[in-house]
CSV table of C-alpha atoms in Angstrom, one decimal:
chain,number,residue,atom,x,y,z
A,1,MET,CA,-30.1,-10.0,50.1
A,2,ALA,CA,-27.3,-12.1,51.5
A,3,TYR,CA,-24.9,-10.8,54.0
A,4,ASP,CA,-21.2,-11.6,54.0
A,5,GLU,CA,-20.2,-10.4,57.5
A,6,GLU,CA,-21.9,-9.6,60.6
A,7,GLN,CA,-20.1,-7.5,63.1
A,8,GLU,CA,-21.1,-6.6,66.6
A,9,LYS,CA,-20.2,-3.2,67.9
A,10,ARG,CA,-20.3,-2.6,71.6
A,11,SER,CA,-20.0,0.7,73.3
A,12,ARG,CA,-19.7,1.4,77.0
A,13,VAL,CA,-20.9,4.6,78.4
A,14,VAL,CA,-20.4,5.5,82.0
A,15,VAL,CA,-22.7,8.1,83.4
A,16,GLU,CA,-21.8,9.7,86.7
A,17,THR,CA,-24.4,11.4,88.8
A,18,PRO,CA,-24.0,12.9,92.2
A,19,SER,CA,-25.7,9.9,93.8
A,20,ALA,CA,-24.4,7.0,91.8
A,21,LYS,CA,-22.4,5.8,88.9
A,22,ARG,CA,-24.2,4.0,86.2
A,23,GLU,CA,-22.7,2.1,83.4
A,24,TYR,CA,-24.7,1.5,80.2
A,25,VAL,CA,-23.5,-1.1,77.7
A,26,GLN,CA,-25.0,-0.7,74.3
A,27,SER,CA,-24.5,-3.2,71.5
A,28,GLU,CA,-25.3,-2.9,67.8
A,29,SER,CA,-25.1,-5.4,65.1
A,30,VAL,CA,-23.8,-4.1,61.9
A,31,ARG,CA,-24.3,-6.2,58.8
A,32,THR,CA,-22.3,-5.6,55.6
A,33,PRO,CA,-24.0,-6.6,52.4
A,34,ASP,CA,-22.0,-8.4,49.7
A,35,ARG,CA,-21.0,-6.4,46.7
A,36,SER,CA,-23.6,-7.0,44.1
A,37,GLY,CA,-22.2,-4.3,41.7
A,38,ILE,CA,-19.3,-4.7,39.2
A,39,SER,CA,-16.4,-6.8,40.3
A,40,ALA,CA,-12.8,-5.9,39.9
A,41,GLY,CA,-12.4,-8.4,37.1
A,42,MET,CA,-15.3,-6.9,35.2
A,43,VAL,CA,-13.8,-3.4,35.6
A,44,GLY,CA,-10.5,-4.8,34.1
A,45,VAL,CA,-12.3,-6.2,31.1
A,46,LEU,CA,-14.2,-2.9,30.6
A,47,VAL,CA,-10.9,-1.0,30.7
A,48,VAL,CA,-9.3,-3.3,28.1
A,49,VAL,CA,-12.3,-3.1,25.8
A,50,ALA,CA,-12.3,0.7,26.1
A,51,ILE,CA,-8.5,0.9,25.3
A,52,ALA,CA,-9.0,-1.4,22.2
A,53,LEU,CA,-11.9,0.8,20.9
A,54,ILE,CA,-9.9,4.0,21.3
A,55,THR,CA,-6.9,2.4,19.6
A,56,MET,CA,-9.1,1.3,16.6
A,57,LEU,CA,-10.6,4.7,16.3
A,58,VAL,CA,-7.2,6.4,16.4
A,59,LEU,CA,-5.9,4.0,13.7
A,60,PHE,CA,-9.0,4.5,11.6
A,61,TRP,CA,-8.6,8.3,11.9
A,62,MET,CA,-4.9,8.1,10.9
A,63,SER,CA,-5.6,6.0,7.8
A,64,ASN,CA,-8.3,8.5,6.7
A,65,GLN,CA,-5.9,11.3,7.3
A,66,GLN,CA,-3.2,9.7,5.1
A,67,THR,CA,-5.6,9.7,2.1
A,68,THR,CA,-6.2,13.4,2.5
A,69,ASP,CA,-2.5,14.1,2.8
A,70,PRO,CA,-1.2,16.6,0.2
A,71,ASN,CA,1.8,14.2,-0.4
A,72,ALA,CA,-0.7,11.6,-1.7
A,73,ASN,CA,-1.0,13.5,-4.9
A,74,THR,CA,2.7,13.2,-5.6
A,75,VAL,CA,2.5,9.5,-5.1
A,76,ALA,CA,-0.3,9.3,-7.6
A,77,GLN,CA,1.7,11.4,-10.0
A,78,GLN,CA,4.7,9.1,-9.8
A,79,GLN,CA,2.7,6.1,-10.8
A,80,GLN,CA,3.4,5.0,-14.3
A,81,PRO,CA,1.1,6.3,-17.0
A,82,PRO,CA,-0.7,3.6,-19.0
A,83,ILE,CA,1.3,2.3,-22.0
A,84,ILE,CA,-0.8,2.4,-25.1
A,85,GLN,CA,0.5,0.1,-27.8
A,86,GLN,CA,-1.2,0.1,-31.1
A,87,ALA,CA,-1.6,-3.2,-32.8
A,88,PRO,CA,0.3,-3.2,-36.0
A,89,ALA,CA,-1.8,-2.7,-39.0
A,90,GLN,CA,-2.6,-5.9,-40.9
A,91,GLN,CA,-0.4,-6.2,-43.9
A,92,PRO,CA,-2.1,-7.0,-47.2
A,93,PRO,CA,-1.5,-10.6,-48.2
A,94,VAL,CA,1.2,-11.5,-50.7
A,95,ILE,CA,-0.4,-12.8,-53.8
A,96,ILE,CA,1.3,-15.4,-56.0
A,97,GLN,CA,-0.2,-15.8,-59.4
A,98,GLN,CA,0.7,-18.5,-61.8
A,99,PRO,CA,-0.2,-18.3,-65.4
A,100,ALA,CA,-2.3,-21.0,-67.0
A,101,PRO,CA,-0.3,-24.1,-67.8
A,102,ALA,CA,1.2,-23.9,-71.3
A,103,PRO,CA,1.4,-27.2,-73.1
A,104,ALA,CA,5.1,-26.9,-74.1
A,105,THR,CA,7.0,-24.9,-71.5
A,106,GLN,CA,6.4,-23.9,-67.9
A,107,THR,CA,7.1,-20.3,-67.0
A,108,ALA,CA,8.3,-19.0,-63.6
A,109,PRO,CA,5.6,-17.8,-61.2
A,110,ILE,CA,4.9,-14.1,-60.8
A,111,ILE,CA,5.3,-12.8,-57.3
A,112,ILE,CA,3.6,-9.5,-56.4
A,113,THR,CA,4.8,-7.9,-53.2
A,114,GLN,CA,3.6,-4.8,-51.3
A,115,PRO,CA,5.1,-1.5,-52.2
A,116,ALA,CA,8.3,-0.5,-50.5
A,117,GLY,CA,8.2,2.3,-47.8
A,118,GLY,CA,5.1,1.3,-45.9
A,119,SER,CA,3.4,3.4,-43.2
A,120,THR,CA,5.7,5.5,-41.0
A,121,GLU,CA,3.2,5.2,-38.0
A,122,THR,CA,3.4,1.4,-38.1
A,123,THR,CA,7.1,1.5,-38.3
A,124,ALA,CA,7.4,3.9,-35.4
A,125,ALA,CA,5.0,1.8,-33.3
A,126,ASN,CA,7.0,-1.3,-34.1
A,127,THR,CA,10.2,0.4,-33.2
A,128,ASP,CA,8.8,1.7,-29.9
A,129,ALA,CA,7.5,-1.7,-29.0
A,130,THR,CA,10.8,-3.3,-29.8
A,131,ILE,CA,12.7,-0.7,-27.7
A,132,GLN,CA,10.2,-1.2,-24.8
A,133,LEU,CA,10.6,-5.0,-24.9
A,134,ALA,CA,14.4,-4.6,-24.9
A,135,ILE,CA,14.3,-2.2,-21.9
A,136,ASP,CA,11.9,-4.5,-20.0
A,137,LYS,CA,14.1,-7.5,-20.7
A,138,GLN,CA,17.3,-5.7,-19.5
A,139,MET,CA,15.5,-4.5,-16.3
A,140,ILE,CA,14.3,-8.0,-15.5
A,141,ASP,CA,17.6,-9.7,-16.3
A,142,ASP,CA,19.7,-7.4,-14.1
A,143,PRO,CA,19.0,-8.2,-10.4
A,144,THR,CA,20.1,-4.7,-9.3
A,145,LEU,CA,17.8,-2.9,-11.6
A,146,SER,CA,14.8,-5.2,-11.3
A,147,SER,CA,14.4,-4.4,-7.6
A,148,LEU,CA,14.3,-0.6,-8.1
A,149,GLY,CA,10.8,-0.1,-9.4
A,150,VAL,CA,11.8,2.2,-12.2
A,151,THR,CA,9.4,2.6,-15.1
A,152,ALA,CA,10.4,3.2,-18.7
A,153,THR,CA,8.0,4.6,-21.3
A,154,VAL,CA,8.9,4.8,-25.0
A,155,MET,CA,7.3,7.3,-27.5
A,156,ASN,CA,8.9,7.9,-30.9
A,157,ALA,CA,12.2,6.3,-29.8
A,158,LYS,CA,12.4,8.7,-26.8
A,159,VAL,CA,12.5,6.9,-23.4
A,160,THR,CA,11.2,8.5,-20.3
A,161,LEU,CA,12.4,7.1,-17.0
A,162,ILE,CA,10.2,7.5,-13.8
A,163,GLY,CA,10.8,6.2,-10.3
A,164,THR,CA,13.0,6.6,-7.2
A,165,VAL,CA,16.4,5.2,-6.4
A,166,LYS,CA,18.7,5.4,-3.4
A,167,SER,CA,21.8,6.9,-5.1
A,168,GLU,CA,22.9,8.9,-8.0
A,169,SER,CA,25.0,6.0,-9.3
A,170,LEU,CA,21.9,3.8,-9.6
A,171,LYS,CA,20.1,6.6,-11.5
A,172,ASN,CA,23.1,6.9,-13.9
A,173,SER,CA,23.3,3.1,-14.3
A,174,VAL,CA,19.7,2.9,-15.4
A,175,GLU,CA,20.2,5.7,-17.9
A,176,LYS,CA,23.4,4.1,-19.3
A,177,MET,CA,21.6,0.8,-19.7
A,178,VAL,CA,18.8,2.4,-21.7
A,179,ARG,CA,21.1,4.5,-23.9
A,180,ARG,CA,22.9,1.2,-25.0
A,181,ILE,CA,19.7,-0.2,-26.4
A,182,LYS,CA,19.5,-0.1,-30.2
A,183,GLY,CA,17.0,2.4,-31.6
A,184,VAL,CA,16.9,4.8,-28.6
A,185,LYS,CA,17.3,8.4,-29.8
A,186,GLU,CA,16.8,10.3,-26.5
A,187,VAL,CA,16.5,9.6,-22.8
A,188,ASP,CA,14.5,11.8,-20.4
A,189,ASN,CA,15.7,10.7,-16.9
A,190,GLN,CA,13.1,11.8,-14.3
A,191,ILE,CA,14.3,9.4,-11.7
A,192,SER,CA,14.4,10.9,-8.2
A,193,VAL,CA,17.2,10.1,-5.8
A,194,VAL,CA,15.9,9.6,-2.2
A,195,ALA,CA,18.4,8.6,0.4
A,196,ASP,CA,17.1,6.6,3.4
């Protein structure tokens, strides 16, 4: 074991007796060992590491608490529902029949077309898809509306608007834009106004 310092301690004691005075001088050497434990720098490092670990644990706990937050359900409900678009039914081919060539005269070809009217489901799906494309194009083209994060869903020419905006005027602007699109029969405006 190494020693850093060596100190000498002297003490003087005077003893008085009836016959004489005596003086005793006593000296002691005191040796102080070097500190072989944890240095101040090591203590500082340990404190910093402990604070970092506590901070990470608190952040981890807070992130887990946010997922169990009752308001998390409302955020999940406000997410847009999936848009299901049915592929248009394949149309039967148009058949053109020509009669066998006649030696003397050529007759006009006979064109057979599909019956008028068609399927109402296919027409409704095509109309909804056309309205949806028109709304999406208007939202993208307008810089004010494209940054809002509003979702439009079309079902049987009825448009449902979902999202949040900062003012009532923005909510009304979105609704007016949708009402101007050809084919829209009804607008269900469920946009929430949330002021900052």
